[in-house]
PDB file of C-alpha atoms in Angstrom:
ATOM      1  CA  GLY A   1       7.666  13.744  -9.910  1.00 66.00           C
ATOM      2  CA  GLU A   2       8.711  11.774  -7.386  1.00 79.00           C
ATOM      3  CA  ASN A   3       8.688   7.925  -8.110  1.00 90.00           C
ATOM      4  CA  VAL A   4      10.056   4.676  -7.175  1.00 95.00           C
ATOM      5  CA  GLU A   5      11.051   2.029  -9.895  1.00 96.00           C
ATOM      6  CA  GLN A   6      10.935  -1.408  -8.742  1.00 97.00           C
ATOM      7  CA  HIS A   7      12.691  -4.319 -10.601  1.00 97.00           C
ATOM      8  CA  PRO A   8      11.865  -7.339 -11.574  1.00 97.00           C
ATOM      9  CA  SER A   9       8.009  -7.281 -11.903  1.00 96.00           C
ATOM     10  CA  THR A  10       7.994 -10.896 -11.773  1.00 97.00           C
ATOM     11  CA  LEU A  11      10.770 -13.437 -10.322  1.00 98.00           C
ATOM     12  CA  SER A  12      10.359 -17.320  -9.864  1.00 98.00           C
ATOM     13  CA  VAL A  13      13.075 -18.959  -7.751  1.00 98.00           C
ATOM     14  CA  GLN A  14      13.239 -22.625  -6.421  1.00 98.00           C
ATOM     15  CA  GLU A  15      12.345 -23.322  -3.023  1.00 98.00           C
ATOM     16  CA  GLY A  16      15.491 -22.754  -0.978  1.00 97.00           C
ATOM     17  CA  ASP A  17      17.107 -20.531  -3.126  1.00 98.00           C
ATOM     18  CA  SER A  18      17.464 -16.469  -2.583  1.00 98.00           C
ATOM     19  CA  ALA A  19      15.183 -13.992  -4.002  1.00 98.00           C
ATOM     20  CA  VAL A  20      16.714 -10.118  -4.407  1.00 98.00           C
ATOM     21  CA  ILE A  21      13.997  -7.101  -5.132  1.00 98.00           C
ATOM     22  CA  LYS A  22      15.461  -3.622  -6.037  1.00 98.00           C
ATOM     23  CA  CYS A  23      14.078  -0.381  -5.920  1.00 98.00           C
ATOM     24  CA  THR A  24      15.457   3.214  -7.167  1.00 97.00           C
ATOM     25  CA  TYR A  25      13.951   6.012  -5.790  1.00 96.00           C
ATOM     26  CA  SER A  26      14.156   9.672  -6.944  1.00 93.00           C
ATOM     27  CA  ASP A  27      13.616  12.351  -4.287  1.00 90.00           C
ATOM     28  CA  SER A  28      16.931  12.643  -2.096  1.00 90.00           C
ATOM     29  CA  ALA A  29      14.756  13.828   0.819  1.00 89.00           C
ATOM     30  CA  SER A  30      13.597  10.333   1.269  1.00 91.00           C
ATOM     31  CA  ASN A  31      14.805   8.758   4.660  1.00 89.00           C
ATOM     32  CA  TYR A  32      12.356   5.763   5.332  1.00 91.00           C
ATOM     33  CA  PHE A  33      11.794   2.734   3.097  1.00 95.00           C
ATOM     34  CA  PRO A  34       9.323   0.329   4.227  1.00 95.00           C
ATOM     35  CA  TRP A  35       8.702  -2.984   2.064  1.00 97.00           C
ATOM     36  CA  TYR A  36       5.165  -4.609   1.926  1.00 97.00           C
ATOM     37  CA  LYS A  37       4.091  -8.178   1.193  1.00 97.00           C
ATOM     38  CA  GLN A  38       0.512  -8.661  -0.414  1.00 96.00           C
ATOM     39  CA  GLU A  39      -0.745 -12.219  -0.428  1.00 95.00           C
ATOM     40  CA  LEU A  40      -3.772 -13.175  -2.689  1.00 92.00           C
ATOM     41  CA  GLY A  41      -7.096 -11.669  -1.396  1.00 89.00           C
ATOM     42  CA  LYS A  42      -5.438  -9.592   1.179  1.00 92.00           C
ATOM     43  CA  GLY A  43      -4.045  -6.037   1.839  1.00 94.00           C
ATOM     44  CA  PRO A  44      -0.309  -5.326   1.834  1.00 96.00           C
ATOM     45  CA  GLN A  45       1.574  -5.736   5.340  1.00 96.00           C
ATOM     46  CA  LEU A  46       4.568  -4.393   6.432  1.00 95.00           C
ATOM     47  CA  ILE A  47       7.337  -6.992   6.561  1.00 97.00           C
ATOM     48  CA  ILE A  48      10.484  -4.942   7.426  1.00 97.00           C
ATOM     49  CA  ASP A  49      11.580  -1.450   6.852  1.00 94.00           C
ATOM     50  CA  ILE A  50      14.871   0.666   7.149  1.00 93.00           C
ATOM     51  CA  ARG A  51      15.690   4.229   7.940  1.00 90.00           C
ATOM     52  CA  SER A  52      18.608   6.309   6.033  1.00 85.00           C
ATOM     53  CA  ASN A  53      20.822   6.073   9.180  1.00 84.00           C
ATOM     54  CA  VAL A  54      21.248   2.560   8.884  1.00 84.00           C
ATOM     55  CA  GLY A  55      22.856   0.698   5.851  1.00 91.00           C
ATOM     56  CA  GLU A  56      21.024  -2.681   6.403  1.00 95.00           C
ATOM     57  CA  LYS A  57      18.608  -4.478   8.463  1.00 94.00           C
ATOM     58  CA  LYS A  58      17.968  -8.004   8.984  1.00 96.00           C
ATOM     59  CA  ASP A  59      14.957  -9.685  10.482  1.00 94.00           C
ATOM     60  CA  GLN A  60      15.362 -13.856  10.169  1.00 96.00           C
ATOM     61  CA  ARG A  61      15.214 -14.644   6.587  1.00 97.00           C
ATOM     62  CA  ILE A  62      14.496 -11.101   5.232  1.00 98.00           C
ATOM     63  CA  ALA A  63      16.771  -8.015   4.847  1.00 98.00           C
ATOM     64  CA  VAL A  64      16.984  -4.819   3.545  1.00 98.00           C
ATOM     65  CA  THR A  65      20.017  -2.999   2.309  1.00 97.00           C
ATOM     66  CA  LEU A  66      20.191   0.833   1.331  1.00 96.00           C
ATOM     67  CA  ASN A  67      22.511   3.069  -0.521  1.00 95.00           C
ATOM     68  CA  LYS A  68      21.711   6.452   0.028  1.00 93.00           C
ATOM     69  CA  THR A  69      24.108   7.856  -2.382  1.00 93.00           C
ATOM     70  CA  ALA A  70      22.961   5.822  -5.217  1.00 95.00           C
ATOM     71  CA  LYS A  71      19.262   6.091  -4.221  1.00 95.00           C
ATOM     72  CA  HIS A  72      18.890   2.292  -4.061  1.00 96.00           C
ATOM     73  CA  PHE A  73      17.623  -0.123  -1.545  1.00 97.00           C
ATOM     74  CA  SER A  74      16.791  -4.038  -2.224  1.00 98.00           C
ATOM     75  CA  LEU A  75      14.792  -6.707  -0.271  1.00 98.00           C
ATOM     76  CA  HIS A  76      16.622  -9.989   0.103  1.00 98.00           C
ATOM     77  CA  ILE A  77      14.898 -13.264   1.201  1.00 98.00           C
ATOM     78  CA  THR A  78      17.161 -16.314   1.930  1.00 97.00           C
ATOM     79  CA  GLU A  79      15.947 -19.601   2.004  1.00 98.00           C
ATOM     80  CA  THR A  80      12.707 -19.314   0.130  1.00 98.00           C
ATOM     81  CA  GLN A  81       9.526 -21.156   1.092  1.00 97.00           C
ATOM     82  CA  PRO A  82       6.454 -21.555  -0.717  1.00 96.00           C
ATOM     83  CA  GLU A  83       4.458 -19.252   1.719  1.00 96.00           C
ATOM     84  CA  ASP A  84       7.098 -16.295   0.351  1.00 98.00           C
ATOM     85  CA  SER A  85       5.060 -16.330  -2.786  1.00 98.00           C
ATOM     86  CA  ALA A  86       3.091 -12.937  -2.855  1.00 97.00           C
ATOM     87  CA  VAL A  87       3.412  -9.393  -4.406  1.00 97.00           C
ATOM     88  CA  TYR A  88       6.146  -7.391  -2.638  1.00 98.00           C
ATOM     89  CA  PHE A  89       6.048  -3.651  -2.949  1.00 97.00           C
ATOM     90  CA  CYS A  90       8.868  -1.128  -1.681  1.00 97.00           C
ATOM     91  CA  ALA A  91       7.992   2.424  -0.820  1.00 95.00           C
ATOM     92  CA  ALA A  92       9.562   5.743  -0.043  1.00 94.00           C
ATOM     93  CA  SER A  93       8.811   8.334   2.507  1.00 90.00           C
ATOM     94  CA  MET A  94      10.066  11.135   4.585  1.00 82.00           C
ATOM     95  CA  GLU A  95      10.391  10.992   8.376  1.00 71.00           C
ATOM     96  CA  THR A  96       8.639  14.190   8.911  1.00 68.00           C
ATOM     97  CA  SER A  97       5.838  15.108  11.301  1.00 59.00           C
ATOM     98  CA  GLY A  98       2.654  15.806   8.916  1.00 65.00           C
ATOM     99  CA  THR A  99       4.312  14.138   5.994  1.00 65.00           C
ATOM    100  CA  TYR A 100       2.494  10.755   5.252  1.00 73.00           C
ATOM    101  CA  LYS A 101       2.892   9.838   1.708  1.00 80.00           C
ATOM    102  CA  TYR A 102       4.445   6.900   0.755  1.00 87.00           C
ATOM    103  CA  ILE A 103       5.688   6.669  -2.868  1.00 91.00           C
ATOM    104  CA  PHE A 104       5.065   3.175  -3.827  1.00 93.00           C
ATOM    105  CA  GLY A 105       6.824   1.064  -6.381  1.00 95.00           C
ATOM    106  CA  THR A 106       5.004  -1.063  -8.938  1.00 94.00           C
ATOM    107  CA  GLY A 107       5.242  -4.421  -7.169  1.00 95.00           C
ATOM    108  CA  THR A 108       6.965  -7.773  -7.862  1.00 97.00           C
ATOM    109  CA  ARG A 109       5.247 -11.052  -8.069  1.00 97.00           C
ATOM    110  CA  LEU A 110       7.559 -13.715  -6.139  1.00 98.00           C
ATOM    111  CA  LYS A 111       6.657 -17.124  -7.260  1.00 98.00           C
ATOM    112  CA  VAL A 112       8.816 -19.809  -4.991  1.00 98.00           C
ATOM    113  CA  LEU A 113       8.609 -23.262  -7.011  1.00 95.00           C
ATOM    114  CA  ALA A 114       8.564 -26.362  -4.872  1.00 90.00           C
TER     115      ALA A 114
ATOM    116  CA  GLU B   1      -6.042  -9.926  10.599  1.00 72.00           C
ATOM    117  CA  THR B   2      -4.751  -6.622  10.413  1.00 77.00           C
ATOM    118  CA  GLY B   3      -7.387  -4.730  12.538  1.00 94.00           C
ATOM    119  CA  VAL B   4      -8.808  -3.015   9.430  1.00 97.00           C
ATOM    120  CA  THR B   5     -11.976  -4.687   7.656  1.00 97.00           C
ATOM    121  CA  GLN B   6     -13.658  -3.456   4.745  1.00 98.00           C
ATOM    122  CA  THR B   7     -17.026  -4.360   2.961  1.00 97.00           C
ATOM    123  CA  PRO B   8     -18.116  -5.359   0.778  1.00 97.00           C
ATOM    124  CA  ARG B   9     -15.074  -7.467  -0.487  1.00 97.00           C
ATOM    125  CA  HIS B  10     -16.697  -7.229  -4.055  1.00 97.00           C
ATOM    126  CA  LEU B  11     -18.724  -5.080  -5.933  1.00 96.00           C
ATOM    127  CA  VAL B  12     -20.297  -4.967  -9.415  1.00 96.00           C
ATOM    128  CA  MET B  13     -21.986  -1.844 -10.510  1.00 93.00           C
ATOM    129  CA  GLY B  14     -23.226  -0.296 -13.483  1.00 90.00           C
ATOM    130  CA  MET B  15     -22.148   3.421 -14.613  1.00 88.00           C
ATOM    131  CA  THR B  16     -25.445   4.941 -13.205  1.00 87.00           C
ATOM    132  CA  ASN B  17     -25.556   3.282  -9.863  1.00 88.00           C
ATOM    133  CA  LYS B  18     -24.395   4.459  -6.440  1.00 94.00           C
ATOM    134  CA  LYS B  19     -22.869   2.651  -3.980  1.00 95.00           C
ATOM    135  CA  SER B  20     -20.812   2.934  -0.939  1.00 97.00           C
ATOM    136  CA  LEU B  21     -17.722   1.241   0.340  1.00 98.00           C
ATOM    137  CA  LYS B  22     -17.114   0.874   4.175  1.00 98.00           C
ATOM    138  CA  CYS B  23     -13.730   0.549   6.178  1.00 98.00           C
ATOM    139  CA  GLU B  24     -13.518   0.320   9.665  1.00 98.00           C
ATOM    140  CA  GLN B  25     -10.307  -0.024  11.983  1.00 97.00           C
ATOM    141  CA  HIS B  26     -10.188  -1.400  15.401  1.00 95.00           C
ATOM    142  CA  LEU B  27      -6.498  -0.381  16.143  1.00 96.00           C
ATOM    143  CA  GLY B  28      -7.108   3.148  17.625  1.00 95.00           C
ATOM    144  CA  HIS B  29      -5.146   4.935  14.768  1.00 95.00           C
ATOM    145  CA  ASN B  30      -6.102   8.481  14.073  1.00 93.00           C
ATOM    146  CA  ALA B  31      -5.101   8.478  10.515  1.00 93.00           C
ATOM    147  CA  MET B  32      -7.085   6.796   7.623  1.00 95.00           C
ATOM    148  CA  TYR B  33      -6.453   6.405   3.902  1.00 95.00           C
ATOM    149  CA  TRP B  34      -7.857   5.133   0.618  1.00 96.00           C
ATOM    150  CA  TYR B  35      -5.761   3.823  -1.888  1.00 96.00           C
ATOM    151  CA  LYS B  36      -6.719   2.635  -5.754  1.00 96.00           C
ATOM    152  CA  GLN B  37      -4.897  -0.388  -6.910  1.00 95.00           C
ATOM    153  CA  SER B  38      -4.556  -1.222 -10.526  1.00 93.00           C
ATOM    154  CA  ALA B  39      -2.785  -3.830 -12.150  1.00 87.00           C
ATOM    155  CA  LYS B  40       1.080  -3.092 -13.059  1.00 82.00           C
ATOM    156  CA  LYS B  41       0.613   0.375 -11.331  1.00 87.00           C
ATOM    157  CA  PRO B  42       1.786   1.535  -7.921  1.00 87.00           C
ATOM    158  CA  LEU B  43      -0.721   2.063  -5.403  1.00 91.00           C
ATOM    159  CA  GLU B  44      -2.560   5.409  -5.873  1.00 92.00           C
ATOM    160  CA  LEU B  45      -3.241   7.478  -2.523  1.00 92.00           C
ATOM    161  CA  MET B  46      -6.812   9.139  -3.235  1.00 94.00           C
ATOM    162  CA  PHE B  47      -7.975  10.601   0.073  1.00 93.00           C
ATOM    163  CA  VAL B  48      -6.205  11.093   3.704  1.00 92.00           C
ATOM    164  CA  TYR B  49      -8.089  12.082   7.010  1.00 93.00           C
ATOM    165  CA  SER B  50      -6.332  12.784  10.154  1.00 89.00           C
ATOM    166  CA  LEU B  51      -8.901  13.026  13.163  1.00 85.00           C
ATOM    167  CA  GLU B  52     -11.633  13.104  10.839  1.00 81.00           C
ATOM    168  CA  GLU B  53     -10.244  16.064   8.765  1.00 84.00           C
ATOM    169  CA  ARG B  54      -9.253  15.549   5.248  1.00 84.00           C
ATOM    170  CA  VAL B  55      -6.031  16.575   4.914  1.00 83.00           C
ATOM    171  CA  GLU B  56      -5.501  15.008   1.401  1.00 80.00           C
ATOM    172  CA  ASN B  57      -7.448  14.857  -1.851  1.00 77.00           C
ATOM    173  CA  ASN B  58      -4.950  13.729  -4.540  1.00 76.00           C
ATOM    174  CA  SER B  59      -6.818  15.168  -7.719  1.00 85.00           C
ATOM    175  CA  VAL B  60      -9.491  12.344  -7.421  1.00 93.00           C
ATOM    176  CA  PRO B  61     -12.526  12.998  -9.742  1.00 93.00           C
ATOM    177  CA  SER B  62     -15.695  14.087  -7.999  1.00 93.00           C
ATOM    178  CA  ARG B  63     -17.443  10.862  -8.884  1.00 95.00           C
ATOM    179  CA  PHE B  64     -15.575   9.558  -5.511  1.00 96.00           C
ATOM    180  CA  SER B  65     -16.824  11.097  -2.257  1.00 95.00           C
ATOM    181  CA  PRO B  66     -15.074  10.099   0.875  1.00 95.00           C
ATOM    182  CA  GLU B  67     -16.658  10.461   4.462  1.00 95.00           C
ATOM    183  CA  CYS B  68     -15.284  10.098   7.653  1.00 95.00           C
ATOM    184  CA  PRO B  69     -17.642  10.069  10.624  1.00 94.00           C
ATOM    185  CA  ASN B  70     -15.355   9.354  13.306  1.00 93.00           C
ATOM    186  CA  SER B  71     -11.642   8.146  13.473  1.00 91.00           C
ATOM    187  CA  SER B  72     -12.591   4.473  13.165  1.00 95.00           C
ATOM    188  CA  HIS B  73     -14.893   4.560  10.031  1.00 97.00           C
ATOM    189  CA  LEU B  74     -14.235   5.666   6.353  1.00 97.00           C
ATOM    190  CA  PHE B  75     -16.537   5.473   3.561  1.00 97.00           C
ATOM    191  CA  LEU B  76     -16.018   5.843   0.176  1.00 98.00           C
ATOM    192  CA  HIS B  77     -19.317   6.967  -1.806  1.00 97.00           C
ATOM    193  CA  LEU B  78     -19.430   6.130  -5.406  1.00 96.00           C
ATOM    194  CA  HIS B  79     -21.409   7.626  -8.129  1.00 94.00           C
ATOM    195  CA  THR B  80     -21.692   7.374 -12.044  1.00 93.00           C
ATOM    196  CA  LEU B  81     -18.354   5.552 -12.485  1.00 94.00           C
ATOM    197  CA  GLN B  82     -16.533   4.746 -15.426  1.00 94.00           C
ATOM    198  CA  PRO B  83     -15.136   1.344 -16.497  1.00 94.00           C
ATOM    199  CA  GLU B  84     -11.314   2.553 -15.939  1.00 94.00           C
ATOM    200  CA  ASP B  85     -12.609   2.761 -12.373  1.00 96.00           C
ATOM    201  CA  SER B  86     -12.515  -0.773 -11.877  1.00 96.00           C
ATOM    202  CA  ALA B  87      -9.787  -1.474  -9.584  1.00 97.00           C
ATOM    203  CA  LEU B  88      -9.236  -2.697  -5.783  1.00 97.00           C
ATOM    204  CA  TYR B  89      -9.951  -0.165  -3.309  1.00 98.00           C
ATOM    205  CA  LEU B  90      -7.777  -0.402  -0.318  1.00 98.00           C
ATOM    206  CA  CYS B  91      -8.124   1.452   3.076  1.00 97.00           C
ATOM    207  CA  ALA B  92      -5.390   1.831   5.739  1.00 96.00           C
ATOM    208  CA  SER B  93      -5.043   3.396   8.817  1.00 96.00           C
ATOM    209  CA  SER B  94      -1.809   4.480  10.879  1.00 93.00           C
ATOM    210  CA  GLN B  95      -1.362   5.899  14.261  1.00 93.00           C
ATOM    211  CA  GLY B  96      -0.603   9.271  13.203  1.00 87.00           C
ATOM    212  CA  LEU B  97       0.454  11.144  10.187  1.00 83.00           C
ATOM    213  CA  ALA B  98       4.221  10.986  10.280  1.00 75.00           C
ATOM    214  CA  GLY B  99       5.907   9.409   7.238  1.00 80.00           C
ATOM    215  CA  VAL B 100       7.465   6.748   9.351  1.00 83.00           C
ATOM    216  CA  GLU B 101       4.223   5.369  10.606  1.00 86.00           C
ATOM    217  CA  THR B 102       3.179   1.768   9.651  1.00 90.00           C
ATOM    218  CA  GLN B 103       0.214   1.811   7.608  1.00 93.00           C
ATOM    219  CA  TYR B 104      -2.086  -1.082   8.238  1.00 95.00           C
ATOM    220  CA  PHE B 105      -4.201  -1.916   5.263  1.00 96.00           C
ATOM    221  CA  GLY B 106      -7.703  -3.702   4.728  1.00 97.00           C
ATOM    222  CA  PRO B 107      -8.216  -6.727   2.427  1.00 96.00           C
ATOM    223  CA  GLY B 108      -9.617  -4.183  -0.025  1.00 97.00           C
ATOM    224  CA  THR B 109     -12.840  -4.103  -2.189  1.00 98.00           C
ATOM    225  CA  ARG B 110     -12.792  -5.352  -5.635  1.00 97.00           C
ATOM    226  CA  LEU B 111     -14.772  -3.341  -7.989  1.00 97.00           C
ATOM    227  CA  LEU B 112     -15.981  -3.762 -11.183  1.00 96.00           C
ATOM    228  CA  VAL B 113     -17.863  -1.117 -13.109  1.00 95.00           C
ATOM    229  CA  LEU B 114     -19.880  -2.280 -16.186  1.00 93.00           C
TER     230      LEU B 114
END
């Protein structure tokens, strides 16, 4: 069935360093890829997303890249700060009316060490 | 605050109990979702409602019974649960059902079944 693999499951970085989380999806029809951040005691919140007609998107310290040929997409966080510590989920979906299923990855627990 | 509230935040129940989880969204959205979040697993979509009609029942056991009385409220009725049902139950909403709609999550209900 459709699935999204996410790596690594845990990631520790020093404050100020960069963090990269990678996802691979199986359904070649997927064309929408959101990233969610889940802080302790809260539900996931969208932080950035990308559509398949774009190879890269950036929002301040966060960027997402997409390689449709390889079915890979990645989240890049630069100049990490302690408040970036959270669990990050990637997901794949289809931009089709009436299609609503996100296929989520298993999550990456990011720890930013001060 | 995401505009999606869930009550209770924590629940402990025995296998013979009956309880209900409540979700309310204040965003004027038309679609609502129940997810199950277990450790080291992807978020599992359980139920989807669009304009108060159920459009998805993702092979969920009948001991979970959803109810959507209006577009702002969603309930999950629980009865004769099993210990393996212990998890974080997340409610989400989105404007519509298209696969690119951002889903807004509540903080979840942490359920422990004894």
